[in-house]
XYZ file of C-alpha atoms in Angstrom:
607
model
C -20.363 81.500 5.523
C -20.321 85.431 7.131
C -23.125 86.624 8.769
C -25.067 89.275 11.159
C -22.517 90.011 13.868
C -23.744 92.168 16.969
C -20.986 94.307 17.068
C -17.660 95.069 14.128
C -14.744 93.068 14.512
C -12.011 95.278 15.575
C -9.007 95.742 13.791
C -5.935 97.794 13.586
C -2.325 97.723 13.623
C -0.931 98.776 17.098
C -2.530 96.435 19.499
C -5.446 94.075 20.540
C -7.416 93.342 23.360
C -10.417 91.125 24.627
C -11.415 89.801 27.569
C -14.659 88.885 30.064
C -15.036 92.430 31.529
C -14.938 95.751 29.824
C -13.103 97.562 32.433
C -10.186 94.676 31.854
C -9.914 95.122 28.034
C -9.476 99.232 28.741
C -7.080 98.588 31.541
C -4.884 96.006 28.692
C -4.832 98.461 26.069
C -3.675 101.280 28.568
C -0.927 99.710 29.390
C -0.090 98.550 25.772
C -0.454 102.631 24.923
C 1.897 103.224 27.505
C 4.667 101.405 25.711
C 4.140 97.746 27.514
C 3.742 94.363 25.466
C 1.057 91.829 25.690
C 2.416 89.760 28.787
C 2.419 93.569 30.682
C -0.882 93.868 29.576
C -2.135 90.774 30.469
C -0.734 90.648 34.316
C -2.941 93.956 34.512
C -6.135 92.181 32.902
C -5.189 89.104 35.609
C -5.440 91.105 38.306
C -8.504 93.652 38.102
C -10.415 90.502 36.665
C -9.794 89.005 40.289
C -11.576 92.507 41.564
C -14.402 92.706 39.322
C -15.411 89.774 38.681
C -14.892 88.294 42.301
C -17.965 85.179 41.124
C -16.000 84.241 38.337
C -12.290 84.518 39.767
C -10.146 85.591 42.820
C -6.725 86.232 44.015
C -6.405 82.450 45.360
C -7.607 80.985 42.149
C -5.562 79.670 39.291
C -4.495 81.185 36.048
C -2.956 78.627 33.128
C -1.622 81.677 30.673
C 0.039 80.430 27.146
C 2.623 83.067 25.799
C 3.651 83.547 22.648
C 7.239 84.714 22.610
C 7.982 86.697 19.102
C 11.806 87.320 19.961
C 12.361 84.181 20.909
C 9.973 82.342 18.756
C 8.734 79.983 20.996
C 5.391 79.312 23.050
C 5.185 77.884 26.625
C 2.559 77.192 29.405
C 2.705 79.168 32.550
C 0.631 76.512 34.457
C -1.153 78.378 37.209
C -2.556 75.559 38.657
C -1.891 74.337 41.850
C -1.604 70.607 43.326
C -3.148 69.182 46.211
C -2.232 70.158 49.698
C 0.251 67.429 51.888
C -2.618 66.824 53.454
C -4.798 66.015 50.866
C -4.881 61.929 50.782
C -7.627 59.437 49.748
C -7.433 58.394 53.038
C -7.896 61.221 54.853
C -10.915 61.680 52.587
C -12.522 58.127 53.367
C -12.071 58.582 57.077
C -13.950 61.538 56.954
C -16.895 58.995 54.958
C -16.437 61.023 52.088
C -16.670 59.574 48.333
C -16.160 62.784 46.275
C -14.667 65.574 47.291
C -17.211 68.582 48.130
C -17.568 71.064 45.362
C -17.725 73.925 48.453
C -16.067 74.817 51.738
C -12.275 74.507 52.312
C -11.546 70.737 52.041
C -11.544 71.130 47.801
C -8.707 73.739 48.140
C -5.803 73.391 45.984
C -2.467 75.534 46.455
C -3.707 78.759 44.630
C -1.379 79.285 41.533
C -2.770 82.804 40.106
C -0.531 85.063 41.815
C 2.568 83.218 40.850
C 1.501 82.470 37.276
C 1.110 86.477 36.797
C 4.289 87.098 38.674
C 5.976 84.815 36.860
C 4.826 86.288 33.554
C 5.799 89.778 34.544
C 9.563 88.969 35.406
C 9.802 86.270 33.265
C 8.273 87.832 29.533
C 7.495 91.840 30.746
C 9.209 95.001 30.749
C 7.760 97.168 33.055
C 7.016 97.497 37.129
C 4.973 95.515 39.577
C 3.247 98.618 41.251
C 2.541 99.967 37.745
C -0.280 97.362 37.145
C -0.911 96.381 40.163
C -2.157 99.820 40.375
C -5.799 99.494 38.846
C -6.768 96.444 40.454
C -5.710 98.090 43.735
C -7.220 101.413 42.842
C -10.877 99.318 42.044
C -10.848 97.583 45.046
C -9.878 100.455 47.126
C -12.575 103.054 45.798
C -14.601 101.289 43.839
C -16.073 99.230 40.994
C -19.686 99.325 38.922
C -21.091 95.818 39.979
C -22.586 94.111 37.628
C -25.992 92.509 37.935
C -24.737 88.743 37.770
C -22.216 89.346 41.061
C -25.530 90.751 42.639
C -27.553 87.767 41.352
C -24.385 85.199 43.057
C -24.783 87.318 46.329
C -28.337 87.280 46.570
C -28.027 83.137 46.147
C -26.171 82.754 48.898
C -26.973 85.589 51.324
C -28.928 83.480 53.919
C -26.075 80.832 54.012
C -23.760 83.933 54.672
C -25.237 85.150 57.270
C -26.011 81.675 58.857
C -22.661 79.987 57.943
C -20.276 81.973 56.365
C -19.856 85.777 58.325
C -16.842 86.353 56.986
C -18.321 86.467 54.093
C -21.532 88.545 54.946
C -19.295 91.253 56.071
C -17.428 91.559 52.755
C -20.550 91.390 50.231
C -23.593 92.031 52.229
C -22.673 95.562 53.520
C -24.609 96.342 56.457
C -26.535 93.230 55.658
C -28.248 94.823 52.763
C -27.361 93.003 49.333
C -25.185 95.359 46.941
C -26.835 97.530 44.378
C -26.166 96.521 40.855
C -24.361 99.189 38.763
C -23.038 100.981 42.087
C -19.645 101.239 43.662
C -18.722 98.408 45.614
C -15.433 98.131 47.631
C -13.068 95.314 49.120
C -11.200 97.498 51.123
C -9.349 94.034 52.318
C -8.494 93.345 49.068
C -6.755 96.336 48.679
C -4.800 96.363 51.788
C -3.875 93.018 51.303
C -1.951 94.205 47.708
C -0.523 97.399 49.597
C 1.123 94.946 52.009
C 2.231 92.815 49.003
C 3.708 96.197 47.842
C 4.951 97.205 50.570
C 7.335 94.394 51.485
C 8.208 93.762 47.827
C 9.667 96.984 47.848
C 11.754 97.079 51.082
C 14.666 95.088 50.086
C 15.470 97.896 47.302
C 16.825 96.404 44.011
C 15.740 95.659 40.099
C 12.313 95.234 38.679
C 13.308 91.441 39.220
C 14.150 91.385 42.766
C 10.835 93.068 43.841
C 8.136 90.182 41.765
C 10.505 87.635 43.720
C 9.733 89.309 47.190
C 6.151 90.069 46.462
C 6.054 86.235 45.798
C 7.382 85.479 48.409
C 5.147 87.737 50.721
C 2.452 85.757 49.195
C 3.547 81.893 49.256
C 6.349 82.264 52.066
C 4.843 85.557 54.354
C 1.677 87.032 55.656
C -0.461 85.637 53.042
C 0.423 82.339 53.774
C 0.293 82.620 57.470
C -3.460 84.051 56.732
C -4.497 81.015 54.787
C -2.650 78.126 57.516
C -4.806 79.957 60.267
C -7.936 80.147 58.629
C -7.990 76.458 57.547
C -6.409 75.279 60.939
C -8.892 77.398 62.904
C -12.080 77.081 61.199
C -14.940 74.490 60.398
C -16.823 75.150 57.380
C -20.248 73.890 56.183
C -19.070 72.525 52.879
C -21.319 70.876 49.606
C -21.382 67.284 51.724
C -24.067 69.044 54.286
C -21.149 69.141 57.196
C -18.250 71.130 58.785
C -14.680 70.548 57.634
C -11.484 72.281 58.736
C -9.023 72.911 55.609
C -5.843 71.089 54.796
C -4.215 73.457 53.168
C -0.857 74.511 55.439
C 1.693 77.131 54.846
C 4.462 74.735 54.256
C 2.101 73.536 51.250
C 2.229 77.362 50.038
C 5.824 77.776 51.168
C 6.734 74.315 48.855
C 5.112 75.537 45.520
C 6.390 77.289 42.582
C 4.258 77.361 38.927
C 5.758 75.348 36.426
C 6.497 76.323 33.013
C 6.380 73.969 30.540
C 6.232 73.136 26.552
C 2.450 72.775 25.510
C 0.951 70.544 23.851
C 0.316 71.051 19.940
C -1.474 70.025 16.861
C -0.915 70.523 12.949
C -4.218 71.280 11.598
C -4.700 72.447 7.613
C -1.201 74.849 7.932
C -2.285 75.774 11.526
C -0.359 74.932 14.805
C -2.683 74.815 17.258
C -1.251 74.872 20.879
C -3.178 73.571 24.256
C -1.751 72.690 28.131
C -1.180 69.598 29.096
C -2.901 66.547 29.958
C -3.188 68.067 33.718
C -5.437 69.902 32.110
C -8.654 69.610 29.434
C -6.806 71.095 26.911
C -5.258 68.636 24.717
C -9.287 67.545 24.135
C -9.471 70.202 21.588
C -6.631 68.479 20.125
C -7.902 65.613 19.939
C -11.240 66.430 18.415
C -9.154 68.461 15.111
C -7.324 64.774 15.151
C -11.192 63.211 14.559
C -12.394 65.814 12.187
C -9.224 65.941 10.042
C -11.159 62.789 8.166
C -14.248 65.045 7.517
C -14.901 67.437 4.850
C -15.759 70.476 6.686
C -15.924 73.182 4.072
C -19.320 72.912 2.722
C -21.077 72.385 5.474
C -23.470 74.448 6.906
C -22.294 75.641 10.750
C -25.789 75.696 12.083
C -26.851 72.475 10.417
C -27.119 68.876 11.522
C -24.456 67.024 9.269
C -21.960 69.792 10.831
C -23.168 69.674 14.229
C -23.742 66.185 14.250
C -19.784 65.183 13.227
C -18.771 67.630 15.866
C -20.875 66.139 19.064
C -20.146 62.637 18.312
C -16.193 63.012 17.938
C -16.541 65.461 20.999
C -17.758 62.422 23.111
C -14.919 60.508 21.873
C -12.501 62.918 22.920
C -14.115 63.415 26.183
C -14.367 59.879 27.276
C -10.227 59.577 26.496
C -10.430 63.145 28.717
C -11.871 60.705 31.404
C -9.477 57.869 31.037
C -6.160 59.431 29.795
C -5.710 62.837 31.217
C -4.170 63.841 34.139
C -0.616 65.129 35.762
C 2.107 64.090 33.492
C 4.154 64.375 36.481
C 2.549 61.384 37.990
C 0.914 59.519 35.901
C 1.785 58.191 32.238
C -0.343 60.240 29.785
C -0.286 58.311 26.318
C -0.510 61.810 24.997
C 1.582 60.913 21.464
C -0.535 57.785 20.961
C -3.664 59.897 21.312
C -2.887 62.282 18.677
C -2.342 59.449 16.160
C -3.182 59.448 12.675
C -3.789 55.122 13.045
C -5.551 55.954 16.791
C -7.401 58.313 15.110
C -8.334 56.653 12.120
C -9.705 53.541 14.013
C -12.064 56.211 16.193
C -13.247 57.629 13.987
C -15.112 54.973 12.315
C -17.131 54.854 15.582
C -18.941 57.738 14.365
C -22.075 56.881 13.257
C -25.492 58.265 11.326
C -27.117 57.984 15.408
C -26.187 59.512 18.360
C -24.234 58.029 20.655
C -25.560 56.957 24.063
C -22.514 55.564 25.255
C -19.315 56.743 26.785
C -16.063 55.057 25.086
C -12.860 55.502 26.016
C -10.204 53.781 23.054
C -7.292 51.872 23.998
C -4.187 53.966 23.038
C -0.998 51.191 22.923
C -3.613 49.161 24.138
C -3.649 49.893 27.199
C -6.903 49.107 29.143
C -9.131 52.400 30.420
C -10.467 53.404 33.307
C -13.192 55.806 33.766
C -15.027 56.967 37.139
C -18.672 58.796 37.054
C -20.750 59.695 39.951
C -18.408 57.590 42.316
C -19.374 54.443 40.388
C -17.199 52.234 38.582
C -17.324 51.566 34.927
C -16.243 48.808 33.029
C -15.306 49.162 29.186
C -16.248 46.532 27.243
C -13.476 44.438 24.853
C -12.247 46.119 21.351
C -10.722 49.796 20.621
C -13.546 51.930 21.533
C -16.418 49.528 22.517
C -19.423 50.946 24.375
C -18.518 51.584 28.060
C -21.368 50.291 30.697
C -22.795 52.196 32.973
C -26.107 54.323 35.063
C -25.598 57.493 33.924
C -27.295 60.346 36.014
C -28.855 63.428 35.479
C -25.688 65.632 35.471
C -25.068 69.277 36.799
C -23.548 72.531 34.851
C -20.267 74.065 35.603
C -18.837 73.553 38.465
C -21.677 73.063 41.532
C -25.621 73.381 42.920
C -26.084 72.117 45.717
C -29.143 72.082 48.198
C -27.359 74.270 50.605
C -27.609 77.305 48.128
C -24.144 77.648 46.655
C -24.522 78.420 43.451
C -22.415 77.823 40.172
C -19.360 79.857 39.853
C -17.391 79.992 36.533
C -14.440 81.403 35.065
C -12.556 84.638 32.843
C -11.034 84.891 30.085
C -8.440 87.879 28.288
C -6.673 87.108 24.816
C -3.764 90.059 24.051
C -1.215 90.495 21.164
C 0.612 93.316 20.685
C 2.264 95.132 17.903
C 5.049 93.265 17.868
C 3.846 89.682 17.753
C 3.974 88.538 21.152
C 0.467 86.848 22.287
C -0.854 85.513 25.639
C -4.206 83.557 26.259
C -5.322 82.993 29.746
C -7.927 81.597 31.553
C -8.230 82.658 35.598
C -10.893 80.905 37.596
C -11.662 79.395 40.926
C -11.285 81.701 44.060
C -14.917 81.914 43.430
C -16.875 84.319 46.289
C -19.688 81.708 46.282
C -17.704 78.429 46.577
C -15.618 79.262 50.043
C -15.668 81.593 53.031
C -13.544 84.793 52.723
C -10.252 84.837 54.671
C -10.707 88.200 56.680
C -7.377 89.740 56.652
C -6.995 89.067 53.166
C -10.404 89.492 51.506
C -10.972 86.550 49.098
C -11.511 82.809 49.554
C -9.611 79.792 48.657
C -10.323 78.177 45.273
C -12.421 74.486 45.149
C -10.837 73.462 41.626
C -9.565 69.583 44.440
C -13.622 68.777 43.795
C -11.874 67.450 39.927
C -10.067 64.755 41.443
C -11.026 61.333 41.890
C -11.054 59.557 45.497
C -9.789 56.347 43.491
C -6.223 55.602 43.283
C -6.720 53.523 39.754
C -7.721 56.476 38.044
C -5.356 58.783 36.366
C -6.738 62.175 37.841
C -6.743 60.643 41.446
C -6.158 62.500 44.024
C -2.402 62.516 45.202
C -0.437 64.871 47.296
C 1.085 67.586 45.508
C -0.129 66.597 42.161
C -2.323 68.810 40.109
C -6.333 68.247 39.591
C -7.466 67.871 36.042
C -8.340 71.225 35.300
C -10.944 72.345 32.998
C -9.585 75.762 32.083
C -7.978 75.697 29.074
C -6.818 79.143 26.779
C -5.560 78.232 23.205
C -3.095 80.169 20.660
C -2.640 79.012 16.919
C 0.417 79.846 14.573
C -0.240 79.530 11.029
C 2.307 78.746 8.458
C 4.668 78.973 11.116
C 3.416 82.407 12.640
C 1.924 84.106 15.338
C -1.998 84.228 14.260
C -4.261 83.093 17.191
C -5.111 83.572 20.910
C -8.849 82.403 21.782
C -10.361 81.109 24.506
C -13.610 81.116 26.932
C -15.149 80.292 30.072
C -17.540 77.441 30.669
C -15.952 74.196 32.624
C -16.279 71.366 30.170
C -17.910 73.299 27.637
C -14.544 75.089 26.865
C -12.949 72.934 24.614
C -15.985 72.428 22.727
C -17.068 76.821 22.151
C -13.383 77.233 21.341
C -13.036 74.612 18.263
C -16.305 76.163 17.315
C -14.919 78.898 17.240
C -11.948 78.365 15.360
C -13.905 75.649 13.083
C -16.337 78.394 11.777
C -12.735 80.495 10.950
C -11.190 78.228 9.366
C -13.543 76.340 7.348
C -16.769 78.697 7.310
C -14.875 81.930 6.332
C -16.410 83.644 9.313
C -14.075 86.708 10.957
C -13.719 86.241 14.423
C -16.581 88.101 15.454
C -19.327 86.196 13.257
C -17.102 82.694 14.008
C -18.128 84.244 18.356
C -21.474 85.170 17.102
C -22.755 82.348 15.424
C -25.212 80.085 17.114
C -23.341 77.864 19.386
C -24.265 73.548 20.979
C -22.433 71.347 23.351
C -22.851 68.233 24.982
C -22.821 66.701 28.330
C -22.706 63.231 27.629
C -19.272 62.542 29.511
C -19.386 62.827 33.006
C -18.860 66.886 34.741
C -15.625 67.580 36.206
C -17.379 69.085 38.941
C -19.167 67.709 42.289
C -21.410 65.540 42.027
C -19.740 64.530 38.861
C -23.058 63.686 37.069
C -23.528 62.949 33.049
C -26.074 63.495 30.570
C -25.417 60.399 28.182
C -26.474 61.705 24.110
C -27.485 65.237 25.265
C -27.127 68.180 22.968
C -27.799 72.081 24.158
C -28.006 74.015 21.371
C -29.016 78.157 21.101
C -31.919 79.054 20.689
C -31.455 80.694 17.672
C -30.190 77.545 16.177
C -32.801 76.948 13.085
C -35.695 74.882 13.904
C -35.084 72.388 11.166
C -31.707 71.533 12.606
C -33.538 70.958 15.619
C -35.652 68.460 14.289
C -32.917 66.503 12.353
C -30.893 65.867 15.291
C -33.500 64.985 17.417
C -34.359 62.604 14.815
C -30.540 61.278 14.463
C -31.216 60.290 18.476
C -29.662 63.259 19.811
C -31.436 64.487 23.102
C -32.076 67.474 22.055
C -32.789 70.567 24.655
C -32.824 74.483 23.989
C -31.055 77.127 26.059
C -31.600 80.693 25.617
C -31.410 82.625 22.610
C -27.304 83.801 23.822
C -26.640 81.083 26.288
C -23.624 79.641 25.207
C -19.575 80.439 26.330
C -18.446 83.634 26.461
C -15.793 83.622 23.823
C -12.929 86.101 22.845
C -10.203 85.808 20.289
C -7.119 88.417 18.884
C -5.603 87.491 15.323
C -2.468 88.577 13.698
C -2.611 88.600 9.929
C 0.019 89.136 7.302
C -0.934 91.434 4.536
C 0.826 93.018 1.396
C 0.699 96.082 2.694
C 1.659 95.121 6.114
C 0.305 92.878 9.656
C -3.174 93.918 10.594
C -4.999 92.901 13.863
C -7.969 91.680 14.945
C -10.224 90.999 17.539
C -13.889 90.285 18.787
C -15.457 89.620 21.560
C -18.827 87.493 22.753
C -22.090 89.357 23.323
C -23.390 87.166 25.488
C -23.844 88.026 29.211
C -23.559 91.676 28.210
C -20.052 92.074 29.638
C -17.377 90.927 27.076
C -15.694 93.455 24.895
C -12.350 93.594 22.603
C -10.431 96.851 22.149
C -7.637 97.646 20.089
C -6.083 99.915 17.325
């Protein structure tokens, strides 16, 4: 069902290109132009993202990346996401007469996995040298960047609890205490020196391409940048989301212990597509799940802005979700029925919970039969008997992605870059956390810790508890799809717990619309709340249902009517979606690309 698109989708033959920032997609294709492939091009994009978009992403964030390998014909998960610091105990938590971990400050830290997730990436899958893209990120920081209104509009949120609480932070992005100019140069002049030390001693030990990623890792997890982060948490006591000061817990021995995983992801057949997510550590495998539900609809002829459609997607979203709650979290700790979920017979038995009304409760199924357990708001709930039975519970007014809080922090949020090149090869990544607004800037280094700890649970019955060393249930979740066996798909977007649900959109309107990938980004887009947020204060909004404003009015009214509780954003207020395709033709592979409109920052490149 094509339609008006706000810009062409892009396609050619050489390479492709999209991500959150414009200046990232030009830096990607550069690098593909200069004879790189995608995973070279996306270690680039990963780290001038972390320079321009400081709200949305930082050097001490984390960075999941998927890679498609063409040679070797095989996909895995680089999963840049840290685990909780030694430190980092339930009890340590309760003794401080804390119930949730604060969404701000430095107790939320996890070990920051983004620089060894692109590190690992470039020595691991790319061809050419660290200094070669570290280059334009370091060049950016160094003499400067156009800001963009919405880092303005973070600083100017927070600029009196800089100055009051946070000077480190004052000093970095309030310039002689005046906020920064939108659409000016601004500098981090720490940032910079921090990746010409990186350079510096990654370089002294002579040697390969190899040998010099493995010392600038080092200088990060093992050396100076370590050392930086152990002070800074041991020294200093920082006003956090819970309305007090906490020291950090994060230690260089945490940093010095850590290394990213790579791992098999977790996939899906889907109508001739293989559609591949992370694991259970993360949100991912709830896109999975929700293709699982719709396989029993006919999808085909229904209209993508109107209720029947919307309606089958919402209420098998807040199935999902509620197993997201239950199920997920670090395989390496807990048992994640992950093959039971996927399940034609699970599945089959779900899905009759989908009725004509909307939802109002959260239900978690019993996969093997096991018995769930779901946390909201620091309050236990209690499933009632039968696969899928209506969960009990006070549901309150819930939050967006990740925090608000009375002390002026504001929300931060996350990137996005999808890449294939011309010979196959495709990565899909989604940085985040590091956030300038969520934790004080380290001086010597210039960037902050991450806060993605606030996703774990202070309750040791539930699977995404907080544990030492084991990973918080991220949210950030990119996405690739072979079909028939091939290389076809990266796509992805920002948006916390609204990712999983833009993406299948996405993809949805592709597959069964006929939409191109820039009318599939450009069509009116919904999403629910009803589970409860991954982020402090871990609020729901039982049978809610954001939709576009541009979503017809008559659509409106039917859900509302169907007991959907119905609310409008803003006429482009949904995730910020990209996607690159690969397609076969008889005259040879053509690709594609497009890129979201909305926030006035997203664009796809290629040729």
């Amino acid at each position: 069902m094509p339609g008006f698109t706000t810009r062409p989708e892009i396609r050619g033959t050489f390479g492709v290109v999209a991500t959150t920032h414009w200046l990232a997609s030009s830096v990607g294709m550069s690098v593909l132009e200069r004879g790189g492939n995608a995973f070279d091009a996306a270690v680039a994009v990963g780290l001038i993202l972390q320079v321009v978009e400081p709200h949305l992403n930082g050097p001490l964030g984390e960075a999941p990346i998927l890679v498609w390998d063409q040679k070797k014909r095989e996909a895995r998960m680089i999963c840049g996401q840290g685990g909780a610091p030694q430190a980092a105990t339930i009890a340590r938590f309760k003794s401080l007469g804390l119930d949730l971990i604060p969404g701000t400050g430095l107790l939320a830290a996890a070990v920051p996995g983004a620089f060894d997730a692109w590190m690992r990436l470039l020595r691991d899958w790319g061809t050419m040298p660290l200094a070669e893209l570290i280059a334009p990120a370091l060049g950016y920081a160094e003499n400067g960047y156009p800001l963009v209104a919405r880092i303005r509009e973070t600083i100017a949120t927070v600029s009196e609890m800089f100055r009051r609480e946070w000077p480190s932070s004052a000093v970095l992005y309030l310039p002689g205490g005046n906020l920064p100019e939108a659409g000016k140069l601004f500098r981090n002049t720490a940032l910079a020196a921090t990746y010409r030390r990186v350079l510096e001693e990654a370089h002294a030990g002579g040697g390969g391409r190899e040998q010099v990623i493995d010392r600038a890792r080092d200088a990060w997890y093992r050396g100076f940048v370590a050392e930086a982060i152990d002070k800074f948490c041991r020294t200093q006591k920082v006003l956090d989301a819970s309305g007090r000061r906490h020291s950090g817990l994060m230690t260089a021995d945490d940093m010095a212990r850590w290394q990213v995983p790579v791992e098999v992801p977790v996939s899906y057949e889907y109508r001739g597509y293989t559609v591949l997510k992370g694991g259970p550590w993360s949100q991912g495998p709830v896109l999975l799940q929700q293709l699982a539900l719709l396989q029993g609809f006919d999808l085909d002829d229904t209209d993508p802005t109107g209720p029947d459609f919307i309606h089958a997607f919402v209420e098998c979203a807040k199935l999902a979700y509620a197993d997201r709650e239950a199920w997920y979290g670090d395989p390496d700790f807990v048992d994640v029925p992950m093959t039971a979920l996927l399940s034609p017979a699970y599945n089959d038995a779900r899905r009759k919970l989908v009725g004509e009304r909307a939802s109002l409760e959260l239900q978690p199924g019993r996969p093997d039969g096991r018995e769930p357990y779901v946390l909201f708001g620091g309050a236990d709930v209690a499933p009632a008997a039968g696969i899928g039975e209506p969960t009990t519970g006070s549901l309150g007014g819930g939050l967006g992605e990740p925090t608000t809080s009375p002390l002026g922090m504001v929300a931060g949020d996350t990137c996005h870059l999808d890449i294939i090149d011309r010979w196959g090869n495709m990565v899909s990544a989604t940085p985040s956390g590091g956030w300038l607004q969520s934790s004080p800037a380290i001086p010597e280094l210039g960037f902050c810790l991450g806060t993605r700890m606030q996703i774990a649970w202070l309750d040791d019955k539930a699977q995404s508890s907080l544990q030492p060393g084991k990973r918080p249930r991220s949210t950030l979740s990119p996405g690739l799809a072979l079909k028939d066996g091939e290389p076809y798909l990266a796509f992805g977007t920002p948006g916390g717990d609204g990712q999983d649900q833009w993406s299948l959109q996405l993809f949805l309107h592709h597959v069964h619309h006929g939409m191109n990938l820039q009318e599939a980004i450009d069509c009116p887009e919904f999403n629910t709340q009803h589970f409860p947020s991954s982020f402090y204060p871990r609020a729901a909004e039982p049978g809610s249902l954001t939709l576009e404003g541009r979503m017809p009015e008559a659509t409106q009214h039917a859900l509302a009517e169907r007991g959907h509780r119905v609310r409008m954003g803003d006429t482009w207020s949904g995730g910020r979606l990209t996607a690159c395709a690969r397609e076969g033709t008889p005259d040879g592979v053509v690709l594609k690309a497009g890129a979201n409109p909305r926030g006035m920052q997203t664009y796809a490149v290629g040729r």
